[in-house]
mmCIF file of C-alpha atoms in Angstrom:
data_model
loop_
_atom_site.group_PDB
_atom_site.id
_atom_site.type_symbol
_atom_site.label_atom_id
_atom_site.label_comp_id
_atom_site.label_asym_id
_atom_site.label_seq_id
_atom_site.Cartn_x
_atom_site.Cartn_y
_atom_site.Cartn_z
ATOM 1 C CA UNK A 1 148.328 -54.787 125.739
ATOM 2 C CA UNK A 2 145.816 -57.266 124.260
ATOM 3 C CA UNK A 3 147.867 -59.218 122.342
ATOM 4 C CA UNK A 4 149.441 -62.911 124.122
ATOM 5 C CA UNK A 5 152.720 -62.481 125.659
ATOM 6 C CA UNK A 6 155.418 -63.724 123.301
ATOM 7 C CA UNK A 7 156.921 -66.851 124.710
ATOM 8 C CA UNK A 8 160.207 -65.813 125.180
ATOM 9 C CA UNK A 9 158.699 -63.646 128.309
ATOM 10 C CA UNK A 10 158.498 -67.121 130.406
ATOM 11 C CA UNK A 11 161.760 -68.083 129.596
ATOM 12 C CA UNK A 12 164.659 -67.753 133.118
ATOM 13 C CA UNK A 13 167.735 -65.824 132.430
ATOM 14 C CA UNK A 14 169.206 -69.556 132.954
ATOM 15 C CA UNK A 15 167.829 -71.111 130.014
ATOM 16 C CA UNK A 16 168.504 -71.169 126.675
ATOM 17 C CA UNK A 17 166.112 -71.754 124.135
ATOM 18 C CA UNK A 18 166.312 -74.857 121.667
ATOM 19 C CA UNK A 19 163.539 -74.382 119.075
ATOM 20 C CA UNK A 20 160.889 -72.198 118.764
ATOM 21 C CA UNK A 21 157.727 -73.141 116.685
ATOM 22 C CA UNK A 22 154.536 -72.993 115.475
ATOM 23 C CA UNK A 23 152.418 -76.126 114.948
ATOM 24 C CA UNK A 24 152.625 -76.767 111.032
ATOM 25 C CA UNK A 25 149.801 -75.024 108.613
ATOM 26 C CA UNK A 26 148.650 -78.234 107.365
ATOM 27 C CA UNK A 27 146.621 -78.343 111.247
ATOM 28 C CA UNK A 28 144.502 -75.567 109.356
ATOM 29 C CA UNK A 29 143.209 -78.249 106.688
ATOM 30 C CA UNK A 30 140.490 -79.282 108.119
ATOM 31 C CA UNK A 31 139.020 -75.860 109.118
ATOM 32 C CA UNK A 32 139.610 -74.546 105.569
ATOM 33 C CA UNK A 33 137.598 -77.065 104.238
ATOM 34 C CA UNK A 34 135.038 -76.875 106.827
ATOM 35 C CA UNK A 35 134.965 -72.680 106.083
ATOM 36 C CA UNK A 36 134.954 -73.191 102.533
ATOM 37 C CA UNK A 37 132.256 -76.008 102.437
ATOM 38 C CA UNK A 38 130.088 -73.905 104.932
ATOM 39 C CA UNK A 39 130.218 -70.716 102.523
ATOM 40 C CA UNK A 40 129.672 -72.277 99.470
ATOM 41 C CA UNK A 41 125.999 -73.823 100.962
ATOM 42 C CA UNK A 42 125.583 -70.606 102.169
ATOM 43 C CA UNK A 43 125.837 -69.175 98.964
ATOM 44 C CA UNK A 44 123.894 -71.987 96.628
ATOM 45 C CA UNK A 45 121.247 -71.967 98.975
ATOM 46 C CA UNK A 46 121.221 -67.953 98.368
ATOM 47 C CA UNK A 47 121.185 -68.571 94.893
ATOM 48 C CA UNK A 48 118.426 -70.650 94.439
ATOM 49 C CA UNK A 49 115.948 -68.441 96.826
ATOM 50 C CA UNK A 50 113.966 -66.570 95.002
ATOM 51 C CA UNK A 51 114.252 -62.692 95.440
ATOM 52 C CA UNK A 52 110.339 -62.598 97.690
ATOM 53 C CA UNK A 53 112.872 -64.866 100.090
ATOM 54 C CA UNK A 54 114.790 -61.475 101.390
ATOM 55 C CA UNK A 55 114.630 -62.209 105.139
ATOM 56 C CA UNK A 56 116.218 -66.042 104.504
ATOM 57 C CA UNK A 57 118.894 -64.923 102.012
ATOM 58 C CA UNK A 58 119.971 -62.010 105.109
ATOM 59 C CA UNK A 59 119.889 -65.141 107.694
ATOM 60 C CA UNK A 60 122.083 -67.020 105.158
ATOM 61 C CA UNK A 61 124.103 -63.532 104.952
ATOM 62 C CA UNK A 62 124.702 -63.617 108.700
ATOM 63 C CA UNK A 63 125.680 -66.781 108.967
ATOM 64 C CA UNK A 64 128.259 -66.796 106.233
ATOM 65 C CA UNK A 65 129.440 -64.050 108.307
ATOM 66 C CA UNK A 66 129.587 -66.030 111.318
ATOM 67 C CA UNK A 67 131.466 -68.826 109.334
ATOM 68 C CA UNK A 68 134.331 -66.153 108.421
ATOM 69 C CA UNK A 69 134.831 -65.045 111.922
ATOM 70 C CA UNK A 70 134.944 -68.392 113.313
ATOM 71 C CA UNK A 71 137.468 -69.160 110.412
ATOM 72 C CA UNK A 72 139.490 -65.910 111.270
ATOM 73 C CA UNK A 73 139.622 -66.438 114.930
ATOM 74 C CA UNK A 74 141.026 -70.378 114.404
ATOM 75 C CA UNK A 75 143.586 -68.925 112.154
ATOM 76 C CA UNK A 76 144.569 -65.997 115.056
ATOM 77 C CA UNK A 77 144.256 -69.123 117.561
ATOM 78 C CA UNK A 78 146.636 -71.218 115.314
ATOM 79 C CA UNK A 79 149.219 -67.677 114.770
ATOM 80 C CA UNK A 80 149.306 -67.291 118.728
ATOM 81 C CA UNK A 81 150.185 -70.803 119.619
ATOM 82 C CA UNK A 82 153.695 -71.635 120.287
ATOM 83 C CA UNK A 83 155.855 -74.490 121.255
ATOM 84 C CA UNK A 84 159.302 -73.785 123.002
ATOM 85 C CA UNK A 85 162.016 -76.187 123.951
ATOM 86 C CA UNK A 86 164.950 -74.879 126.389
ATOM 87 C CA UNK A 87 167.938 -76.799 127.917
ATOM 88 C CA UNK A 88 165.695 -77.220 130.766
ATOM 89 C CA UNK A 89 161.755 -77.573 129.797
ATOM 90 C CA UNK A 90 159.400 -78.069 127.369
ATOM 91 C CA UNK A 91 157.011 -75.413 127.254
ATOM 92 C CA UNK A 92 153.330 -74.694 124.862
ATOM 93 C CA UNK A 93 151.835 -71.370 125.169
ATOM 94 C CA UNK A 94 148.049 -71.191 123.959
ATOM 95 C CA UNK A 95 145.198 -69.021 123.858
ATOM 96 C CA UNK A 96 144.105 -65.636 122.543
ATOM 97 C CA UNK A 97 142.129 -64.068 124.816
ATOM 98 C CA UNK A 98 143.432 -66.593 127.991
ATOM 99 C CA UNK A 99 146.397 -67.867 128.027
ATOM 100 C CA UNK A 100 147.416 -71.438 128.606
ATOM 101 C CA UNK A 101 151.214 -71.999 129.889
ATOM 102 C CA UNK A 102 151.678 -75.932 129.039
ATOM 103 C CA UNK A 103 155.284 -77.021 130.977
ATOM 104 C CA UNK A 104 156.905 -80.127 131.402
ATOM 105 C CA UNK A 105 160.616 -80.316 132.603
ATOM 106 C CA UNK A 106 163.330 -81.939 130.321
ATOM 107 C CA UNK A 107 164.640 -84.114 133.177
ATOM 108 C CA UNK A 108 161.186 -85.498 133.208
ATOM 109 C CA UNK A 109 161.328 -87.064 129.973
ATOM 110 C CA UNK A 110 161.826 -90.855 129.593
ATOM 111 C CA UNK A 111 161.127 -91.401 126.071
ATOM 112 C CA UNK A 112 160.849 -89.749 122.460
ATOM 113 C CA UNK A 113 158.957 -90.869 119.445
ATOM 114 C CA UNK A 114 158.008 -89.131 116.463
ATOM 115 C CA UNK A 115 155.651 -90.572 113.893
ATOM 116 C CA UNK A 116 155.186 -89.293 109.901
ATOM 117 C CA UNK A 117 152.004 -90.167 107.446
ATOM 118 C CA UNK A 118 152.741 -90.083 104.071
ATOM 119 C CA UNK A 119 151.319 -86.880 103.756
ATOM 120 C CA UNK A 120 153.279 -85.293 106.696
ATOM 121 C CA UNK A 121 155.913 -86.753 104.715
ATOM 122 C CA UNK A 122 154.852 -84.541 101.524
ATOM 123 C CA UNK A 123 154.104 -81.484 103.957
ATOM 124 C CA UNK A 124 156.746 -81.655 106.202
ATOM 125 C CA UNK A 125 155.246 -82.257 109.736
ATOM 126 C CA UNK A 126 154.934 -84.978 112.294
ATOM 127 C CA UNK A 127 153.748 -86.064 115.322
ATOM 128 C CA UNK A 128 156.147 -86.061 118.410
ATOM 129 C CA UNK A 129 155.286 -88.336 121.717
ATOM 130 C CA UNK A 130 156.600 -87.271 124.917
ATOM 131 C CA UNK A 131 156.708 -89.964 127.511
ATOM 132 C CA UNK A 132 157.824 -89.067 131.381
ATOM 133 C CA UNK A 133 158.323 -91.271 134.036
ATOM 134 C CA UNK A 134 154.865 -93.337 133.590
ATOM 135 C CA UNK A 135 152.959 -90.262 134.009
ATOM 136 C CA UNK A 136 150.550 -88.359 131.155
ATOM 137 C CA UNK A 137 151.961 -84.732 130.718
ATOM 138 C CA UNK A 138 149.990 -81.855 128.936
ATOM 139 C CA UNK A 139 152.539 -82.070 126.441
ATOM 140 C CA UNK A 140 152.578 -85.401 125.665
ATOM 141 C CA UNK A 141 151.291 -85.746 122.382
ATOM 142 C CA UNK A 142 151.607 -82.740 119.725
ATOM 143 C CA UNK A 143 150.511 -83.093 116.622
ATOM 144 C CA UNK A 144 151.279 -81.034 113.199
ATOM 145 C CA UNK A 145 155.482 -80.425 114.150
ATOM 146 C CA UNK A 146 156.894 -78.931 111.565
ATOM 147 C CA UNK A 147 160.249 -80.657 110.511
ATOM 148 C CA UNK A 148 159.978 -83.399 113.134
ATOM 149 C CA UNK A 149 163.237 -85.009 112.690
ATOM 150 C CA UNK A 150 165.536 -81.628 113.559
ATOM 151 C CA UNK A 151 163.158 -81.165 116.803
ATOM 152 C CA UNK A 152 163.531 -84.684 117.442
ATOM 153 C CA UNK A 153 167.531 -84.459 116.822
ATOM 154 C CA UNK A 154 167.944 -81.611 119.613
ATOM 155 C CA UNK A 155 165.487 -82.548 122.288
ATOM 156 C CA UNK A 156 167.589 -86.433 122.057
ATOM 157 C CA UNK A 157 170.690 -84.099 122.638
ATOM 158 C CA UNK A 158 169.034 -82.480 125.302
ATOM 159 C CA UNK A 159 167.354 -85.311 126.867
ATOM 160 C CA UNK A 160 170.418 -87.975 126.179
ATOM 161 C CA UNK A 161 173.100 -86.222 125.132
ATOM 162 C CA UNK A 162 176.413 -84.748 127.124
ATOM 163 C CA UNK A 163 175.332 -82.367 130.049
ATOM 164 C CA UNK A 164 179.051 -81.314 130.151
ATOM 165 C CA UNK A 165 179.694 -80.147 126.505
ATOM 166 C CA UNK A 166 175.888 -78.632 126.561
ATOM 167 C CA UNK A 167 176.972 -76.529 129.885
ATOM 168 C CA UNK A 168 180.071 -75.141 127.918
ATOM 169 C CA UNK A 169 178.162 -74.461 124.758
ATOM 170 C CA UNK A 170 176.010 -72.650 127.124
ATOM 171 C CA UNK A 171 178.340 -70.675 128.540
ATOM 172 C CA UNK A 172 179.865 -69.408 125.682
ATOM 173 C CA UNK A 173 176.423 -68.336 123.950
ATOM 174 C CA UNK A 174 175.668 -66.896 127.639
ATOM 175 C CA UNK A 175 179.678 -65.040 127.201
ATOM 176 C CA UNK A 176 178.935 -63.674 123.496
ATOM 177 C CA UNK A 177 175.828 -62.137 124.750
ATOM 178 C CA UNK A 178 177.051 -60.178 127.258
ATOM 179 C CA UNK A 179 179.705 -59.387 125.704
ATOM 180 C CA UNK A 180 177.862 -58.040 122.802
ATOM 181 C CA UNK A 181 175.267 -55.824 125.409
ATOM 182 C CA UNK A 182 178.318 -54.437 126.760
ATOM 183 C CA UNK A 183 180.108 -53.669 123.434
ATOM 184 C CA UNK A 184 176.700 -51.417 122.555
ATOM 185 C CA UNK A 185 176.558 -49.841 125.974
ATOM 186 C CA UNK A 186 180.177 -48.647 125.019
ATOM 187 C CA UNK A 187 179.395 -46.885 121.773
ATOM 188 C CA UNK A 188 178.815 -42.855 121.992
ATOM 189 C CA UNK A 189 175.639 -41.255 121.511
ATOM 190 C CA UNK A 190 175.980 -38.867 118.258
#
């Protein structure tokens, strides 16, 4: 009842979904380090109090708390964030307590780039740039994609590649489906 809706939910019967991710841990670095710095002054400064200094050390107490909360909630923030790519629309769901719908139609998009650092490189993520039609989209830079050259691969397909031969690929998954639903309809109750 509380918890986002999965993204999935906003998806048509019509569409087919693409890829489904999360943005890449390594987005959590800086936060980490900003959590762990934050504790440890906490702590030090606790340390080197002396024990007539109660009511500071329980201020410093509280606000390590603070600092963990904060932490946990950008972590539950990070967990809840999705990006989804169908045949027809790119689509970033956001938000733990309100949720953001980010959309942009595939037909929209003009261009594709995706850049790599060295050390998304070594981790595995990249940054993808979504140009449409000389307009800026909500979705036009996102940073921290895990395995950027497979999400590049199939939104190019999408984007550029045969609408036929996607259709009839389409189809077919569309086919197996219901064909599977109908196969465990069929099956006795025992």
């Amino acid at each position: 009842m509380f918890a986002p809706r999965d993204p999935d939910e906003y998806l048509l019967d019509s569409e087919r979904r693409v890829i489904r991710v999360r943005r890449h841990w390594a987005s959590l670095a800086w936060q980490v380090f900003e959590a762990v710095a934050l504790l440890a002054v906490c702590v030090m400064i606790s340390y080197l109090l002396p024990p007539q200094a109660w009511l500071i050390q329980n201020i410093l107490w509280y606000v390590a708390l603070v600092v963990v909360l904060r932490f946990t909630y950008q972590v539950i923030e990070w967990w809840v964030e999705r990006i989804v790519v169908t045949d027809k629309r790119f689509m970033m769901t956001t938000g733990v307590f309100t949720t953001r719908v980010l959309m942009m139609p595939i037909s929209k998009v003009t261009d594709l780039t995706y850049k790599r650092t060295a050390t998304g490189r070594i981790f595995g993520y990249g940054t993808m740039v979504v140009e449409s039609a000389g307009q800026i989209q909500a979705l036009n830079n996102i940073e921290f994609l895990p395995r950027p050259e497979q999400v590049y691969d199939a939104i190019s397909e999408l984007v550029f590649g045969d609408k036929k031969a996607q259709a009839e690929r389409f189809s077919m998954i569309k086919a197996q489906r219901i064909a599977r639903g109908t196969r465990k309809a069929r099956k006795p109750v025992g």
